[in-house]
Every structure is written in structure tokens, then in C-alpha cells.
Amino acid sequence: MTTTNHITVENKKEKAMDDMPGMGTNRTNPFRSLAGSPNCKVYAKPGGRCQSLQDAIDRASSIAIVGHNNPDGDAVGATQALYQYLLNSGKNAKVIYPNHFAQNLAWMDLHQSSINYQDHPDEIKTVMQGCDLLFVMDFNRVSRTESMAPVLKEKDCVRIMIDHHLEPEWQDFDLAYSDTTVSSTCELLYRVIHAELNPDLIDSHVSNCLYAGISTDTGSFSYSCRHKEIFEAIADLISRGLDTVKVHQNIFDNFSESRMRLLGCCLGDRLIVKPEYNTAYMYLSDADMQKYNYQAGDTEGIVNYGLSIAGIYFAAFFTQRNNRIRMSFRSQGDIDVNIFAKENFGGGGHKNASGGTSYESLEATLAKFEAALPAFYEKSIRPAVESLKKTGYNPGLPTETTEHTEK
Ligand code: 5GP
Ligand code: MN
């Protein structure tokens, strides 16, 4: 996700392409653009096995489509939309995830045919051995599939990436579509289908899956959605059978009671507000997760509640699972949480949404986070908030903070 507007400056784009590693000015430039999407860079490996997406699909006899670890609405939406698109074009494929997706995303797996590596490692190894075309959706580097990464790394076949994260590892792919200015991989996939495949094969299920990714990766259209193209795409999807109300109900009105109580615990007892740094964070310990019967996906979106407090522009969320701490960072304006995640925790993501993993204790991780705040405030938060004020955004300040009590 990014909040970058769609600015089309052709010469800047070409400069950026020339700056990519290995792009000497005398070499053939392996980048081209996607028709109708000037911010999308398409990388075709020089001398690679595939220069055209349609050709790669036509030639394939066995296709695997992979989403990232802890697949979110965009990863499940993009993989299932592509799967249904391929079925509609007479091709069969297998959708693979490193681990489980949340129960409120299950409707997208219409044929209940996807498999996850956590439960079926051997079956997935067999599928991968037989496949001659691999799609990597909604992640920029193979390591984002965690324990499944070695299986992907060693797979020698035509490899295609469609993704919107920063700093994609182009060299690992024969063909890669990357646009860091779109809301989501689903929005990018919609454009790719229109520019290089057959939009007539987008049926109601493909439309619903694409919309699911777009709406979840924009926080239900609250960020990364200033560009008109996103709404033009949705208007077109409605004409192809998209039911916006049904998708919203399936995803956002489909939580378990225990997930709602887990959210209550976060907001009531695990929220720390630091008005002096325009920052709020929440955390959940292993014990909290057990108490509220944590299921995959239950913590999705909780980090955003920090940003809904007046005067808070940087929000963090820490969850303890299996002796490691998963971190989510969210921000507004020019506060670059991708850099914060990278510099302090070896993580990454986008400017306004990033994450990382800590292998220290929860207490040590929270202490490290608090220790990093003053410098990040001076470098990024304060200038960004000042510039938000200048643009008439008029950020408020929290009027009171409640004493936090450990339960
Ligand atoms: P989330 O907070 O939803 O888990 O992740 C927010 C964004 O940051 C996602 O787009 C995700 O791809 C990215 N992200 C999360 N964790 C990591 C990480 O450990 N490394 C990198 N490079 N990106 C991450
Ligand atoms: Mn995404």
C-alpha cells in the first residue's frame, strides 16, 4: 500500500529504470511499461524464457499460484482471482499458501482446492515438481513465504511475479509486474488482465476476489485510494458481476465473537498512547492470544485503530506467537514506516504500512520500540505532522490519556 498519487513523469520513470541494479546504460533495458499504467514496470529477464504473459499461460501445462505467508485479503484475492481467470480460460492451476488464511476469506476459495504448506508440505512439493509455470502474487521476494521459501527458491520453471511492494527482487523472475503506486496487487492484476490478457474472462467471482483485495488493502477505502483509476476499475467490475455489499459482508461482518473480544482487550487494556510522539501502540502476549482463542486472521486490521485517535499518525501493533513477535506499523502522510521497520527491526513493506519480526521477548521488543521513538519522531514524524498541518489537514491532539493497567 502507498498513498502516492499517480504522477506520470515519463523521463523520471526511465531514470528510475536505469538506476536498477545491473542496468548499465549500454545494456538492453529489460524494463517496459504496462499499457495504460505508466507507473507499472514490467521486467522481462534478458534472454529469459518468457517475454509475454499470454504466451506463458498458453504454453503452460501445469500452473502453480503462490501467495505470501499469513495470506491477507489482497494475497487471497489476487491468487483466487487469477485461479478463476485461468479456469475460465480453460487452464487448470493449483493455489498454494505457506500457511492458513483467515476464515472470513474462505469464500474466495470457491472450489476449496487451495493447499497450504504448513499442513501439506509433501503434496505441495509434488505439485511444485510437476509445475512448469509459477505465479508469485502480492510479495516481492521469495523469503516472504517463510518456511516454504526453499521449495520456491529451487524451483526451475517459468516464474512470474505480480506485486505492489517496494524493492522487488526482479532477478528471481522471468517476468515481473511491479507497481508500487497502486492500492493492491488485485488492482494491478485487474490492469494486467486488461492490458495483456482477456478481460472478457473476468466473471463475477474474479470481480468479487479483485474487489476483496482492493477493499482490504485500502482499509475499506480509507487510504491508497486517491486515484480515479481505482474507482473506474470498480465500476467496470460491477458491470462484470461484482457485488460490493456481499464482499463487504463476507469480509467485515464475519468475525467470531472471540475476535471481537480480543479487539476489546487490545483497545481496553493493551493500548499505550504517546501523544508527545503522535504515536500509539498495542500488544498481545501469548497468554492474551490463548485467552481469546486466537485463530488465523483474528488480529488483521487491529493496528489501524491506533490511527483513529486524534493526533496519532504512527501506530504499531505487537503480537507474540511461538516465541517471536510479529510487528505491524501504520502511518499517515510522509511518515515512512518502511524505513522505521527496516532500520530498527530488519522488516519492511510500504511507506504507510510495514511490518517485521522480532526474536526477542515481548518486553525487550516493546522497550526497543520505545527507545527508537524519539529519533524517529525528530527525523520523520515531526516534519510529516508539520507538513500535514500546513496542507490544512488540521490534525488534532489527544486531550487526555488514560492510565494503562496491565491485566
Ligand atoms: P502487516 O502489518 O499487514 O502484516 O504488513 C503490512 C505490510 O508490510 C504488508 O504489505 C507486508 O507485505 C509488509 N511486511 C510485513 N512484514 C514484513 C517483513 O517482515 N518484511 C518485509 N519486507 N515486509 C513486511
Ligand atoms: Mn497487498
CSV table of C-alpha atoms and ligand atoms in Angstrom, one decimal:
chain,number,residue,atom,x,y,z
A,1,MET,CA,0.0,0.0,0.0
A,2,THR,CA,1.1,3.5,-0.6
A,3,THR,CA,-0.6,6.9,-0.7
A,4,THR,CA,1.4,8.0,-3.6
A,5,ASN,CA,-0.6,9.8,-6.3
A,6,HIS,CA,-0.4,8.6,-9.8
A,7,ILE,CA,2.1,11.1,-11.3
A,8,THR,CA,3.1,10.3,-14.8
A,9,VAL,CA,6.6,11.7,-15.5
A,10,GLU,CA,8.0,9.6,-18.3
A,11,ASN,CA,11.6,10.7,-18.0
A,12,LYS,CA,11.7,10.2,-14.2
A,13,LYS,CA,10.4,6.7,-14.7
A,14,GLU,CA,13.1,5.9,-17.3
A,15,LYS,CA,15.7,7.3,-15.0
A,16,ALA,CA,14.4,5.0,-12.2
A,17,MET,CA,14.6,2.0,-14.5
A,18,ASP,CA,18.2,2.9,-15.5
A,19,ASP,CA,19.0,3.0,-11.8
A,20,MET,CA,18.0,-0.6,-11.2
A,21,PRO,CA,20.9,-2.9,-10.3
A,22,GLY,CA,22.6,-4.3,-13.3
A,23,MET,CA,21.1,-1.6,-15.6
A,24,GLY,CA,24.2,-0.1,-17.3
A,25,THR,CA,23.4,2.4,-19.9
A,26,ASN,CA,24.9,0.3,-22.6
A,27,ARG,CA,22.9,-2.8,-21.8
A,28,THR,CA,19.5,-3.6,-23.3
A,29,ASN,CA,16.9,-2.2,-20.9
A,30,PRO,CA,14.8,-5.2,-19.7
A,31,PHE,CA,12.0,-2.9,-18.4
A,32,ARG,CA,8.9,-1.9,-20.3
A,33,SER,CA,5.7,-0.4,-19.1
A,34,LEU,CA,2.2,-1.8,-18.9
A,35,ALA,CA,-0.2,-0.3,-21.4
A,36,GLY,CA,-2.4,2.2,-19.6
A,37,SER,CA,-0.4,2.0,-16.4
A,38,PRO,CA,2.7,4.3,-16.7
A,39,ASN,CA,3.8,3.6,-13.2
A,40,CYS,CA,3.9,-0.2,-13.6
A,41,LYS,CA,7.3,-1.5,-14.5
A,42,VAL,CA,7.4,-4.8,-16.4
A,43,TYR,CA,10.6,-6.7,-16.2
A,44,ALA,CA,11.3,-9.4,-18.7
A,45,LYS,CA,14.6,-11.2,-17.9
A,46,PRO,CA,17.0,-10.7,-20.8
A,47,GLY,CA,17.3,-13.9,-22.7
A,48,GLY,CA,14.6,-15.3,-20.4
A,49,ARG,CA,12.1,-18.0,-21.1
A,50,CYS,CA,9.1,-15.7,-21.4
A,51,GLN,CA,8.5,-12.3,-22.8
A,52,SER,CA,4.7,-12.3,-22.9
A,53,LEU,CA,2.2,-13.3,-20.2
A,54,GLN,CA,-0.4,-14.7,-22.6
A,55,ASP,CA,2.3,-16.8,-24.3
A,56,ALA,CA,3.5,-18.2,-20.9
A,57,ILE,CA,-0.1,-19.1,-20.0
A,58,ASP,CA,-0.8,-20.7,-23.4
A,59,ARG,CA,2.3,-22.8,-23.2
A,60,ALA,CA,1.9,-24.0,-19.6
A,61,SER,CA,0.6,-27.4,-18.8
A,62,SER,CA,0.8,-27.2,-15.0
A,63,ILE,CA,0.4,-23.9,-13.2
A,64,ALA,CA,1.1,-23.0,-9.5
A,65,ILE,CA,-0.1,-19.8,-8.0
A,66,VAL,CA,1.5,-18.8,-4.7
A,67,GLY,CA,0.5,-16.2,-2.1
A,68,HIS,CA,2.6,-14.9,0.9
A,69,ASN,CA,2.8,-16.2,4.4
A,70,ASN,CA,-0.2,-15.2,6.6
A,71,PRO,CA,-2.1,-14.5,3.3
A,72,ASP,CA,-4.3,-11.4,3.7
A,73,GLY,CA,-7.3,-10.2,1.7
A,74,ASP,CA,-5.1,-9.0,-1.1
A,75,ALA,CA,-3.0,-12.2,-1.3
A,76,VAL,CA,-6.0,-14.5,-1.2
A,77,GLY,CA,-8.0,-12.1,-3.6
A,78,ALA,CA,-5.2,-12.0,-6.2
A,79,THR,CA,-4.4,-15.7,-6.1
A,80,GLN,CA,-8.1,-16.8,-6.3
A,81,ALA,CA,-8.9,-14.2,-8.9
A,82,LEU,CA,-6.1,-15.4,-11.1
A,83,TYR,CA,-7.0,-19.0,-10.4
A,84,GLN,CA,-10.7,-18.5,-11.5
A,85,TYR,CA,-9.5,-16.4,-14.5
A,86,LEU,CA,-7.3,-19.3,-15.6
A,87,LEU,CA,-10.1,-21.8,-15.1
A,88,ASN,CA,-12.3,-19.6,-17.3
A,89,SER,CA,-9.6,-19.6,-20.0
A,90,GLY,CA,-9.6,-23.4,-20.0
A,91,LYS,CA,-6.4,-23.8,-17.9
A,92,ASN,CA,-6.1,-25.6,-14.6
A,93,ALA,CA,-3.9,-24.5,-11.7
A,94,LYS,CA,-3.2,-25.0,-8.1
A,95,VAL,CA,-3.3,-22.3,-5.5
A,96,ILE,CA,-0.7,-22.6,-2.7
A,97,TYR,CA,-0.2,-20.7,0.5
A,98,PRO,CA,2.6,-21.1,3.1
A,99,ASN,CA,0.0,-21.3,5.9
A,100,HIS,CA,-3.7,-20.8,6.7
A,101,PHE,CA,-5.7,-17.8,5.7
A,102,ALA,CA,-8.4,-16.3,7.9
A,103,GLN,CA,-11.9,-17.9,8.0
A,104,ASN,CA,-13.5,-14.7,6.6
A,105,LEU,CA,-11.5,-15.0,3.4
A,106,ALA,CA,-12.5,-18.7,2.8
A,107,TRP,CA,-15.4,-17.8,0.4
A,108,MET,CA,-12.9,-16.7,-2.1
A,109,ASP,CA,-11.6,-20.3,-2.4
A,110,LEU,CA,-14.7,-21.2,-4.2
A,111,HIS,CA,-13.7,-24.7,-5.1
A,112,GLN,CA,-12.0,-25.3,-1.8
A,113,SER,CA,-9.0,-26.5,-3.7
A,114,SER,CA,-6.1,-24.4,-2.3
A,115,ILE,CA,-3.5,-26.2,-0.2
A,116,ASN,CA,-1.2,-24.8,2.5
A,117,TYR,CA,2.4,-25.8,3.1
A,118,GLN,CA,2.0,-25.9,6.9
A,119,ASP,CA,-0.4,-28.9,6.7
A,120,HIS,CA,0.5,-30.4,3.3
A,121,PRO,CA,4.3,-30.0,2.7
A,122,ASP,CA,4.7,-33.2,0.7
A,123,GLU,CA,1.7,-32.6,-1.6
A,124,ILE,CA,3.0,-29.1,-2.3
A,125,LYS,CA,6.5,-30.4,-3.1
A,126,THR,CA,4.8,-32.8,-5.6
A,127,VAL,CA,2.8,-30.0,-7.2
A,128,MET,CA,5.9,-27.8,-7.4
A,129,GLN,CA,7.9,-30.6,-9.0
A,130,GLY,CA,5.3,-31.0,-11.8
A,131,CYS,CA,4.6,-27.4,-12.5
A,132,ASP,CA,6.1,-25.5,-15.5
A,133,LEU,CA,4.7,-22.0,-14.7
A,134,LEU,CA,4.8,-20.4,-11.3
A,135,PHE,CA,2.9,-17.2,-10.3
A,136,VAL,CA,4.0,-15.3,-7.2
A,137,MET,CA,1.3,-12.9,-6.1
A,138,ASP,CA,1.4,-10.0,-3.6
A,139,PHE,CA,5.0,-10.4,-2.4
A,140,ASN,CA,8.3,-9.1,-3.7
A,141,ARG,CA,10.8,-11.7,-2.5
A,142,VAL,CA,10.6,-15.4,-2.1
A,143,SER,CA,11.6,-15.2,1.6
A,144,ARG,CA,8.1,-13.8,2.3
A,145,THR,CA,6.9,-17.4,2.1
A,146,GLU,CA,8.9,-18.2,5.2
A,147,SER,CA,9.3,-22.0,5.7
A,148,MET,CA,8.2,-22.6,2.1
A,149,ALA,CA,10.9,-20.4,0.6
A,150,PRO,CA,13.4,-23.2,0.0
A,151,VAL,CA,10.9,-25.0,-2.1
A,152,LEU,CA,10.2,-21.9,-4.2
A,153,LYS,CA,13.9,-21.0,-4.5
A,154,GLU,CA,15.0,-24.2,-6.0
A,155,LYS,CA,12.1,-24.5,-8.5
A,156,ASP,CA,13.3,-24.1,-12.0
A,157,CYS,CA,10.4,-23.2,-14.3
A,158,VAL,CA,8.9,-20.0,-15.9
A,159,ARG,CA,8.5,-17.7,-12.9
A,160,ILE,CA,6.2,-14.6,-12.9
A,161,MET,CA,5.7,-12.0,-10.2
A,162,ILE,CA,2.7,-9.6,-9.9
A,163,ASP,CA,3.2,-7.3,-6.9
A,164,HIS,CA,3.0,-3.8,-5.5
A,165,HIS,CA,5.6,-3.9,-2.7
A,166,LEU,CA,8.8,-1.7,-2.7
A,167,GLU,CA,12.1,-3.2,-3.9
A,168,PRO,CA,11.1,-6.3,-5.8
A,169,GLU,CA,13.7,-8.9,-6.4
A,170,TRP,CA,13.4,-8.8,-10.2
A,171,GLN,CA,16.3,-11.1,-10.9
A,172,ASP,CA,14.4,-14.1,-9.4
A,173,PHE,CA,11.8,-13.9,-12.1
A,174,ASP,CA,11.4,-14.4,-15.9
A,175,LEU,CA,8.6,-11.8,-16.0
A,176,ALA,CA,7.7,-9.3,-13.2
A,177,TYR,CA,5.0,-6.7,-12.9
A,178,SER,CA,5.6,-4.2,-10.2
A,179,ASP,CA,3.6,-1.0,-9.5
A,180,THR,CA,4.2,0.5,-6.0
A,181,THR,CA,1.6,3.3,-6.6
A,182,VAL,CA,-1.5,1.1,-6.9
A,183,SER,CA,-3.6,0.2,-3.9
A,184,SER,CA,-3.1,-3.5,-4.1
A,185,THR,CA,-1.9,-6.5,-6.1
A,186,CYS,CA,-5.6,-7.0,-7.0
A,187,GLU,CA,-5.8,-3.6,-8.6
A,188,LEU,CA,-2.6,-4.4,-10.5
A,189,LEU,CA,-3.9,-7.8,-11.6
A,190,TYR,CA,-7.0,-6.1,-12.9
A,191,ARG,CA,-4.8,-3.8,-15.0
A,192,VAL,CA,-2.6,-6.6,-16.2
A,193,ILE,CA,-5.6,-8.6,-17.4
A,194,HIS,CA,-6.9,-5.6,-19.3
A,195,ALA,CA,-3.6,-4.7,-20.9
A,196,GLU,CA,-2.2,-8.1,-21.7
A,197,LEU,CA,-4.8,-10.8,-21.3
A,198,ASN,CA,-8.6,-11.2,-21.9
A,199,PRO,CA,-10.9,-9.0,-19.7
A,200,ASP,CA,-13.9,-10.9,-21.1
A,201,LEU,CA,-12.9,-13.8,-18.9
A,202,ILE,CA,-13.4,-11.7,-15.7
A,203,ASP,CA,-16.6,-13.2,-14.3
A,204,SER,CA,-18.5,-12.3,-11.0
A,205,HIS,CA,-16.2,-14.4,-8.8
A,206,VAL,CA,-13.0,-12.9,-10.3
A,207,SER,CA,-14.6,-9.5,-9.8
A,208,ASN,CA,-15.5,-10.2,-6.2
A,209,CYS,CA,-12.0,-11.5,-5.4
A,210,LEU,CA,-10.3,-8.5,-7.0
A,211,TYR,CA,-12.6,-6.1,-5.1
A,212,ALA,CA,-11.9,-8.0,-1.8
A,213,GLY,CA,-8.1,-7.3,-2.3
A,214,ILE,CA,-8.7,-3.7,-3.2
A,215,SER,CA,-11.0,-3.0,-0.3
A,216,THR,CA,-8.9,-4.7,2.3
A,217,ASP,CA,-5.6,-3.2,1.2
A,218,THR,CA,-7.2,0.3,1.3
A,219,GLY,CA,-8.6,-0.2,4.8
A,220,SER,CA,-12.1,-0.1,3.2
A,221,PHE,CA,-11.2,2.9,1.0
A,222,SER,CA,-9.6,5.0,3.7
A,223,TYR,CA,-6.0,5.1,2.2
A,224,SER,CA,-4.1,4.4,-1.0
A,225,CYS,CA,-7.2,5.3,-3.0
A,226,ARG,CA,-6.9,8.9,-4.1
A,227,HIS,CA,-6.5,8.0,-7.8
A,228,LYS,CA,-9.6,7.8,-10.0
A,229,GLU,CA,-8.4,4.7,-11.8
A,230,ILE,CA,-9.3,2.5,-8.8
A,231,PHE,CA,-12.9,3.6,-8.9
A,232,GLU,CA,-13.0,3.2,-12.7
A,233,ALA,CA,-11.8,-0.3,-12.2
A,234,ILE,CA,-14.5,-1.0,-9.6
A,235,ALA,CA,-17.2,0.5,-11.9
A,236,ASP,CA,-16.1,-1.9,-14.6
A,237,LEU,CA,-16.0,-4.8,-12.2
A,238,ILE,CA,-19.6,-4.0,-11.2
A,239,SER,CA,-20.6,-4.4,-14.8
A,240,ARG,CA,-18.9,-7.8,-14.8
A,241,GLY,CA,-20.9,-9.0,-11.7
A,242,LEU,CA,-19.1,-7.6,-8.7
A,243,ASP,CA,-21.4,-7.4,-5.6
A,244,THR,CA,-19.8,-4.8,-3.3
A,245,VAL,CA,-22.2,-5.3,-0.5
A,246,LYS,CA,-21.8,-9.1,-0.5
A,247,VAL,CA,-18.0,-8.8,-0.4
A,248,HIS,CA,-18.1,-6.3,2.4
A,249,GLN,CA,-20.4,-8.5,4.5
A,250,ASN,CA,-18.3,-11.6,3.8
A,251,ILE,CA,-15.1,-10.0,5.0
A,252,PHE,CA,-16.1,-7.4,7.6
A,253,ASP,CA,-19.3,-8.8,9.1
A,254,ASN,CA,-17.9,-12.3,9.5
A,255,PHE,CA,-15.8,-12.2,12.6
A,256,SER,CA,-16.0,-14.7,15.5
A,257,GLU,CA,-17.2,-13.5,18.9
A,258,SER,CA,-13.8,-14.2,20.4
A,259,ARG,CA,-12.1,-12.0,17.8
A,260,MET,CA,-14.3,-9.1,18.8
A,261,ARG,CA,-13.4,-9.7,22.5
A,262,LEU,CA,-9.7,-9.9,21.5
A,263,LEU,CA,-10.2,-6.5,19.9
A,264,GLY,CA,-11.8,-5.3,23.1
A,265,CYS,CA,-8.8,-6.5,25.1
A,266,CYS,CA,-6.4,-4.6,22.8
A,267,LEU,CA,-8.4,-1.3,23.0
A,268,GLY,CA,-9.2,-1.6,26.7
A,269,ASP,CA,-6.1,-3.0,28.3
A,270,ARG,CA,-3.2,-3.1,25.8
A,271,LEU,CA,-3.2,0.4,24.3
A,272,ILE,CA,-0.4,2.8,25.0
A,273,VAL,CA,-0.7,6.3,23.7
A,274,LYS,CA,2.3,8.6,23.4
A,275,PRO,CA,0.9,12.0,22.4
A,276,GLU,CA,4.3,13.6,22.6
A,277,TYR,CA,5.4,11.4,19.7
A,278,ASN,CA,1.9,11.4,17.9
A,279,THR,CA,2.2,7.6,18.4
A,280,ALA,CA,0.0,4.8,19.8
A,281,TYR,CA,0.8,1.1,20.1
A,282,MET,CA,-0.9,-2.1,21.2
A,283,TYR,CA,0.4,-5.5,22.0
A,284,LEU,CA,-0.9,-9.0,22.7
A,285,SER,CA,1.0,-11.6,24.7
A,286,ASP,CA,0.8,-15.4,24.0
A,287,ALA,CA,-1.4,-15.6,27.1
A,288,ASP,CA,-3.8,-13.0,25.6
A,289,MET,CA,-4.0,-14.9,22.4
A,290,GLN,CA,-4.8,-18.1,24.2
A,291,LYS,CA,-7.4,-16.5,26.4
A,292,TYR,CA,-9.3,-15.2,23.4
A,293,ASN,CA,-8.8,-18.4,21.4
A,294,TYR,CA,-6.8,-16.7,18.6
A,295,GLN,CA,-7.5,-18.0,15.1
A,296,ALA,CA,-5.5,-17.1,11.9
A,297,GLY,CA,-6.5,-13.6,10.8
A,298,ASP,CA,-8.0,-12.5,14.2
A,299,THR,CA,-5.5,-9.7,14.6
A,300,GLU,CA,-5.9,-8.4,11.0
A,301,GLY,CA,-6.6,-4.7,10.9
A,302,ILE,CA,-6.4,-4.1,14.6
A,303,VAL,CA,-3.3,-1.9,14.2
A,304,ASN,CA,-5.4,0.7,12.3
A,305,TYR,CA,-7.4,1.5,15.4
A,306,GLY,CA,-4.3,3.4,16.7
A,307,LEU,CA,-4.5,5.8,13.8
A,308,SER,CA,-8.2,6.6,14.5
A,309,ILE,CA,-7.2,8.5,17.7
A,310,ALA,CA,-7.0,12.3,17.1
A,311,GLY,CA,-3.4,13.5,16.8
A,312,ILE,CA,-2.0,9.9,16.3
A,313,TYR,CA,-0.1,9.5,13.0
A,314,PHE,CA,2.1,6.5,13.8
A,315,ALA,CA,0.5,3.2,15.1
A,316,ALA,CA,2.2,-0.1,16.0
A,317,PHE,CA,0.9,-3.4,17.0
A,318,PHE,CA,2.9,-6.3,18.5
A,319,THR,CA,1.7,-9.9,18.7
A,320,GLN,CA,3.5,-12.7,20.4
A,321,ARG,CA,3.3,-16.1,18.7
A,322,ASN,CA,5.6,-19.1,19.1
A,323,ASN,CA,8.5,-17.3,20.7
A,324,ARG,CA,8.6,-14.5,18.2
A,325,ILE,CA,7.0,-11.1,18.0
A,326,ARG,CA,5.2,-10.0,14.8
A,327,MET,CA,5.1,-6.3,14.3
A,328,SER,CA,2.7,-4.1,12.2
A,329,PHE,CA,3.4,-0.5,11.6
A,330,ARG,CA,1.0,2.1,10.1
A,331,SER,CA,1.3,5.8,9.5
A,332,GLN,CA,-0.2,8.8,7.7
A,333,GLY,CA,1.3,11.3,5.4
A,334,ASP,CA,5.1,11.3,4.9
A,335,ILE,CA,5.9,9.2,8.0
A,336,ASP,CA,7.9,6.4,6.4
A,337,VAL,CA,7.3,3.2,8.5
A,338,ASN,CA,9.0,1.1,5.8
A,339,ILE,CA,12.3,2.8,6.8
A,340,PHE,CA,11.4,2.5,10.5
A,341,ALA,CA,10.7,-1.2,10.2
A,342,LYS,CA,13.9,-1.8,8.1
A,343,GLU,CA,16.3,0.2,10.3
A,344,ASN,CA,15.0,-1.0,13.7
A,345,PHE,CA,13.7,-4.5,13.1
A,346,GLY,CA,15.0,-5.7,9.7
A,347,GLY,CA,11.5,-5.6,8.3
A,348,GLY,CA,9.9,-3.6,5.6
A,349,GLY,CA,6.8,-3.1,3.4
A,350,HIS,CA,5.4,0.2,2.2
A,351,LYS,CA,5.7,3.8,3.3
A,352,ASN,CA,2.5,3.8,5.3
A,353,ALA,CA,2.2,0.1,6.1
A,354,SER,CA,5.0,-2.1,7.1
A,355,GLY,CA,5.9,-5.0,9.4
A,356,GLY,CA,8.7,-7.0,10.8
A,357,THR,CA,9.6,-9.8,13.2
A,358,SER,CA,11.5,-9.7,16.5
A,359,TYR,CA,13.0,-12.8,18.1
A,360,GLU,CA,13.5,-11.0,21.5
A,361,SER,CA,11.0,-11.1,24.3
A,362,LEU,CA,7.8,-9.0,24.1
A,363,GLU,CA,9.1,-6.7,26.9
A,364,ALA,CA,12.5,-6.3,25.2
A,365,THR,CA,10.8,-5.6,21.8
A,366,LEU,CA,8.5,-3.0,23.3
A,367,ALA,CA,11.4,-1.4,25.1
A,368,LYS,CA,13.4,-1.3,21.8
A,369,PHE,CA,10.4,0.3,20.0
A,370,GLU,CA,10.0,3.0,22.7
A,371,ALA,CA,13.8,3.7,22.6
A,372,ALA,CA,13.6,4.2,18.8
A,373,LEU,CA,10.7,6.6,19.0
A,374,PRO,CA,12.5,9.9,19.9
A,375,ALA,CA,14.9,9.7,16.9
A,376,PHE,CA,12.1,8.6,14.5
A,377,TYR,CA,9.9,11.4,15.8
A,378,GLU,CA,12.6,14.0,15.0
A,379,LYS,CA,13.5,12.5,11.7
A,380,SER,CA,10.1,11.6,10.3
A,381,ILE,CA,7.0,12.1,12.5
A,382,ARG,CA,7.5,15.8,13.4
A,383,PRO,CA,8.3,17.0,9.9
A,384,ALA,CA,5.4,15.0,8.5
A,385,VAL,CA,2.9,16.3,11.0
A,386,GLU,CA,4.1,19.8,10.4
A,387,SER,CA,3.6,19.4,6.7
A,388,LEU,CA,0.1,17.8,7.3
A,389,LYS,CA,-0.8,20.9,9.3
A,390,LYS,CA,0.3,23.2,6.5
A,391,THR,CA,-1.9,21.4,4.0
A,392,GLY,CA,-4.9,22.4,6.1
A,393,TYR,CA,-5.3,18.8,7.3
A,394,ASN,CA,-5.6,20.2,10.8
A,395,PRO,CA,-4.6,17.3,12.9
A,396,GLY,CA,-5.9,17.4,16.5
A,397,LEU,CA,-4.2,16.4,19.6
A,398,PRO,CA,-5.4,13.8,22.1
A,399,THR,CA,-7.0,15.7,25.0
A,400,GLU,CA,-6.4,13.1,27.7
A,401,THR,CA,-4.7,9.7,28.1
A,402,THR,CA,-5.9,7.1,30.5
A,403,GLU,CA,-3.5,5.3,32.8
A,404,HIS,CA,-2.6,2.0,31.3
A,405,THR,CA,-3.2,-1.0,33.6
A,406,GLU,CA,-1.7,-4.4,33.0
A,407,LYS,CA,-4.3,-7.2,33.3
B,1,5GP,P1,1.0,-6.4,8.0
B,1,5GP,O1,1.2,-5.4,9.1
B,1,5GP,O2,-0.3,-6.3,7.4
B,1,5GP,O3,1.5,-7.7,8.4
B,1,5GP,O4,2.0,-5.9,6.9
B,1,5GP,C1,2.0,-4.6,6.3
B,1,5GP,C2,2.8,-4.6,5.1
B,1,5GP,O5,4.2,-4.8,5.4
B,1,5GP,C3,2.5,-5.7,4.1
B,1,5GP,O6,2.4,-5.2,2.8
B,1,5GP,C4,3.6,-6.7,4.2
B,1,5GP,O7,3.9,-7.2,3.0
B,1,5GP,C5,4.8,-5.9,4.7
B,1,5GP,N1,5.6,-6.6,5.7
B,1,5GP,C6,5.1,-7.2,6.8
B,1,5GP,N2,6.1,-7.8,7.5
B,1,5GP,C7,7.2,-7.6,6.7
B,1,5GP,C8,8.6,-8.1,6.9
B,1,5GP,O8,9.0,-8.7,7.8
B,1,5GP,N3,9.4,-7.7,5.9
B,1,5GP,C9,9.0,-7.0,4.8
B,1,5GP,N4,10.0,-6.7,3.9
B,1,5GP,N5,7.8,-6.6,4.6
B,1,5GP,C10,6.9,-6.9,5.6
B,2,MN,MN,-1.1,-6.3,-0.9
